[in-house]
PDB file of C-alpha atoms in Angstrom:
ATOM      1  CA  LYS A1221      99.492 148.070  92.316  1.00 71.00           C
ATOM      2  CA  ASN A1222      95.790 147.222  92.463  1.00 72.00           C
ATOM      3  CA  PRO A1223      92.743 148.512  94.336  1.00 70.00           C
ATOM      4  CA  GLY A1224      92.806 147.135  97.851  1.00 74.00           C
ATOM      5  CA  ASP A1225      96.612 147.005  97.996  1.00 78.00           C
ATOM      6  CA  LYS A1226      98.167 148.667 101.018  1.00 83.00           C
ATOM      7  CA  ILE A1227     101.207 150.812 100.268  1.00 86.00           C
ATOM      8  CA  LYS A1228     103.612 152.810 102.382  1.00 88.00           C
ATOM      9  CA  ILE A1229     104.110 156.463 101.559  1.00 88.00           C
ATOM     10  CA  SER A1230     106.728 158.793 102.984  1.00 89.00           C
ATOM     11  CA  LEU A1231     106.183 162.493 103.391  1.00 85.00           C
ATOM     12  CA  ILE A1232     107.469 165.467 105.302  1.00 88.00           C
ATOM     13  CA  ARG A1233     105.111 167.383 107.591  1.00 82.00           C
ATOM     14  CA  ASP A1234     106.339 170.241 109.787  1.00 84.00           C
ATOM     15  CA  ASN A1235     109.894 169.424 108.641  1.00 89.00           C
ATOM     16  CA  LYS A1236     109.593 165.889 110.075  1.00 89.00           C
ATOM     17  CA  PRO A1237     109.590 162.711 107.973  1.00 89.00           C
ATOM     18  CA  ILE A1238     106.442 160.607 108.354  1.00 87.00           C
ATOM     19  CA  GLU A1239     105.598 157.148 106.993  1.00 86.00           C
ATOM     20  CA  LEU A1240     101.932 156.299 106.429  1.00 83.00           C
ATOM     21  CA  TYR A1241     100.086 153.323 105.026  1.00 83.00           C
ATOM     22  CA  VAL A1242      97.245 153.877 102.583  1.00 81.00           C
ATOM     23  CA  VAL A1243      94.832 151.509 100.867  1.00 79.00           C
ATOM     24  CA  LEU A1244      94.436 152.089  97.147  1.00 76.00           C
ATOM     25  CA  MET A1245      90.899 152.522  95.816  1.00 72.00           C
ATOM     26  CA  GLU A1246      89.402 152.751  92.352  1.00 66.00           C
ATOM     27  CA  LYS A1247      88.794 156.301  91.178  1.00 62.00           C
ATOM     28  CA  GLN A1248      85.068 155.699  90.556  1.00 56.00           C
ATOM     29  CA  SER A1249      84.474 153.831  93.806  1.00 50.00           C
ATOM     30  CA  THR A1250      84.679 154.719  97.462  1.00 49.00           C
ATOM     31  CA  GLU A1251      84.435 151.068  98.499  1.00 49.00           C
ATOM     32  CA  ILE A1252      87.627 149.599  99.917  1.00 49.00           C
ATOM     33  CA  VAL A1253      88.541 146.131  98.726  1.00 49.00           C
ATOM     34  CA  ASN A1254      89.170 144.123 101.883  1.00 51.00           C
ATOM     35  CA  LYS A1255      92.286 142.013 101.880  1.00 64.00           C
ATOM     36  CA  VAL A1256      92.764 139.812 104.891  1.00 67.00           C
ATOM     37  CA  ASN A1257      95.119 136.881 104.930  1.00 66.00           C
ATOM     38  CA  PRO A1258      93.184 134.214 106.874  1.00 73.00           C
ATOM     39  CA  ALA A1259      96.401 132.273 107.536  1.00 75.00           C
ATOM     40  CA  VAL A1260      97.814 135.218 109.482  1.00 78.00           C
ATOM     41  CA  LEU A1261      94.697 135.502 111.638  1.00 79.00           C
ATOM     42  CA  ASP A1262      94.640 131.748 112.141  1.00 83.00           C
ATOM     43  CA  GLU A1263      98.239 131.840 113.363  1.00 87.00           C
ATOM     44  CA  LEU A1264      97.342 134.601 115.825  1.00 88.00           C
ATOM     45  CA  GLY A1265      94.494 132.452 117.167  1.00 90.00           C
ATOM     46  CA  ALA A1266      91.989 135.254 117.636  1.00 90.00           C
ATOM     47  CA  THR A1267      88.966 136.997 116.224  1.00 89.00           C
ATOM     48  CA  PHE A1268      88.602 140.740 116.567  1.00 90.00           C
ATOM     49  CA  LYS A1269      85.899 143.357 116.866  1.00 90.00           C
ATOM     50  CA  GLU A1270      85.687 147.125 116.808  1.00 88.00           C
ATOM     51  CA  ILE A1271      86.072 148.808 120.161  1.00 90.00           C
ATOM     52  CA  PRO A1272      82.668 149.820 121.572  1.00 88.00           C
ATOM     53  CA  ASN A1273      82.342 153.632 121.517  1.00 88.00           C
ATOM     54  CA  ASP A1274      81.839 153.962 125.270  1.00 90.00           C
ATOM     55  CA  LEU A1275      85.039 151.991 125.941  1.00 91.00           C
ATOM     56  CA  LYS A1276      86.897 153.883 123.229  1.00 91.00           C
ATOM     57  CA  ASN A1277      85.913 157.179 124.876  1.00 91.00           C
ATOM     58  CA  LYS A1278      86.684 155.939 128.399  1.00 93.00           C
ATOM     59  CA  LEU A1279      90.187 154.832 127.387  1.00 93.00           C
ATOM     60  CA  ARG A1280      90.689 157.827 125.061  1.00 92.00           C
ATOM     61  CA  LEU A1281      91.597 155.638 122.115  1.00 92.00           C
ATOM     62  CA  LYS A1282      91.721 156.772 118.508  1.00 88.00           C
ATOM     63  CA  SER A1283      92.270 153.329 117.046  1.00 88.00           C
ATOM     64  CA  GLY A1284      92.626 149.674 117.913  1.00 91.00           C
ATOM     65  CA  LEU A1285      91.060 146.246 117.662  1.00 91.00           C
ATOM     66  CA  GLN A1286      89.623 144.316 120.566  1.00 93.00           C
ATOM     67  CA  ILE A1287      90.181 140.581 120.875  1.00 93.00           C
ATOM     68  CA  ASN A1288      86.723 139.031 120.730  1.00 91.00           C
ATOM     69  CA  GLU A1289      87.663 135.341 120.938  1.00 91.00           C
ATOM     70  CA  LEU A1290      90.985 133.749 121.769  1.00 91.00           C
ATOM     71  CA  LYS A1291      92.142 130.204 121.112  1.00 92.00           C
ATOM     72  CA  GLU A1292      95.518 128.488 120.848  1.00 91.00           C
ATOM     73  CA  GLY A1293      97.900 130.662 118.851  1.00 89.00           C
ATOM     74  CA  LEU A1294     100.621 133.293 118.971  1.00 90.00           C
ATOM     75  CA  LEU A1295      98.597 135.798 120.997  1.00 91.00           C
ATOM     76  CA  SER A1296      97.564 133.404 123.776  1.00 91.00           C
ATOM     77  CA  ASN A1297     101.073 131.915 123.864  1.00 91.00           C
ATOM     78  CA  ALA A1298     102.455 135.433 124.419  1.00 91.00           C
ATOM     79  CA  GLY A1299     100.143 135.830 127.441  1.00 92.00           C
ATOM     80  CA  ILE A1300      97.535 138.104 125.866  1.00 93.00           C
ATOM     81  CA  LYS A1301      94.027 137.696 127.298  1.00 94.00           C
ATOM     82  CA  LYS A1302      90.564 138.007 125.740  1.00 94.00           C
ATOM     83  CA  GLY A1303      89.351 141.609 125.689  1.00 94.00           C
ATOM     84  CA  PHE A1304      92.820 143.079 125.109  1.00 95.00           C
ATOM     85  CA  ILE A1305      92.788 146.008 122.686  1.00 95.00           C
ATOM     86  CA  ILE A1306      95.667 146.024 120.212  1.00 94.00           C
ATOM     87  CA  THR A1307      96.544 149.654 119.504  1.00 94.00           C
ATOM     88  CA  GLN A1308      99.931 149.245 117.783  1.00 92.00           C
ATOM     89  CA  VAL A1309     102.048 146.606 116.083  1.00 91.00           C
ATOM     90  CA  ASP A1310     105.729 147.476 115.863  1.00 91.00           C
ATOM     91  CA  LYS A1311     104.924 151.112 116.707  1.00 91.00           C
ATOM     92  CA  LYS A1312     102.363 151.366 113.862  1.00 90.00           C
ATOM     93  CA  PRO A1313      98.724 152.109 114.762  1.00 91.00           C
ATOM     94  CA  VAL A1314      96.119 149.450 114.024  1.00 89.00           C
ATOM     95  CA  HIS A1315      92.709 150.585 112.762  1.00 88.00           C
ATOM     96  CA  SER A1316      91.269 147.424 111.173  1.00 86.00           C
ATOM     97  CA  VAL A1317      91.653 143.668 110.799  1.00 87.00           C
ATOM     98  CA  GLU A1318      92.878 144.294 107.250  1.00 86.00           C
ATOM     99  CA  GLU A1319      95.605 146.582 108.559  1.00 87.00           C
ATOM    100  CA  LEU A1320      96.624 144.098 111.267  1.00 87.00           C
ATOM    101  CA  SER A1321      96.801 141.327 108.681  1.00 85.00           C
ATOM    102  CA  GLY A1322      98.862 143.519 106.352  1.00 84.00           C
ATOM    103  CA  LEU A1323     101.345 144.456 109.070  1.00 85.00           C
ATOM    104  CA  LEU A1324     101.983 140.805 109.931  1.00 84.00           C
ATOM    105  CA  GLU A1325     101.582 139.087 106.559  1.00 81.00           C
ATOM    106  CA  ASN A1326     105.211 139.118 105.384  1.00 77.00           C
ATOM    107  CA  LYS A1327     106.787 139.873 108.737  1.00 77.00           C
ATOM    108  CA  GLU A1328     109.724 137.794 109.922  1.00 81.00           C
ATOM    109  CA  GLY A1329     111.370 137.908 113.319  1.00 84.00           C
ATOM    110  CA  GLY A1330     110.078 139.665 116.407  1.00 88.00           C
ATOM    111  CA  VAL A1331     106.778 141.503 116.740  1.00 90.00           C
ATOM    112  CA  LEU A1332     105.874 144.028 119.428  1.00 92.00           C
ATOM    113  CA  ILE A1333     102.162 144.311 120.265  1.00 92.00           C
ATOM    114  CA  GLU A1334     101.059 147.312 122.323  1.00 95.00           C
ATOM    115  CA  GLY A1335      97.661 147.889 123.790  1.00 94.00           C
ATOM    116  CA  VAL A1336      95.379 148.222 126.750  1.00 95.00           C
ATOM    117  CA  TYR A1337      92.904 146.094 128.666  1.00 96.00           C
ATOM    118  CA  PRO A1338      89.338 147.353 129.274  1.00 95.00           C
ATOM    119  CA  ASN A1339      90.292 148.159 132.891  1.00 94.00           C
ATOM    120  CA  GLY A1340      92.884 150.671 131.606  1.00 93.00           C
ATOM    121  CA  MET A1341      95.979 148.559 132.227  1.00 94.00           C
ATOM    122  CA  ARG A1342      98.493 149.091 129.413  1.00 94.00           C
ATOM    123  CA  ALA A1343     100.502 146.099 128.259  1.00 94.00           C
ATOM    124  CA  TYR A1344     103.243 145.192 125.800  1.00 94.00           C
ATOM    125  CA  TYR A1345     103.818 141.732 124.363  1.00 93.00           C
ATOM    126  CA  GLY A1346     106.505 140.381 122.103  1.00 89.00           C
ATOM    127  CA  PHE A1347     106.695 137.187 120.088  1.00 87.00           C
ATOM    128  CA  GLY A1348     108.489 135.785 117.077  1.00 84.00           C
ATOM    129  CA  LEU A1349     107.094 134.870 113.690  1.00 77.00           C
TER     130      LEU A1349
END
């Protein structure tokens, strides 16, 4: 594995198995090497931005990505609208564009997107890859 690679680790906490994803970094550096597959984002048909802090606090969110721009692609075809905040993909939390890209990069079959709109309405969308 190389710096910037995302790997899955399994551990037991409070006698419960947990799976986490971590991004490898060089020992001497604290800078994360960003790995985004542009083809994946192109297929989704969206650009993303961090959730503004006031909205994050209002909705009590710990993570997520807000859709900044939406064009023809998988997300709009599934019925997702601009402004939607993706909080989970296949029950895994999304914290960054890199993480979203990594979760979808080699995915085949169905995908479940969970999230919330700025007005507080929760929504779930599914589509195939």
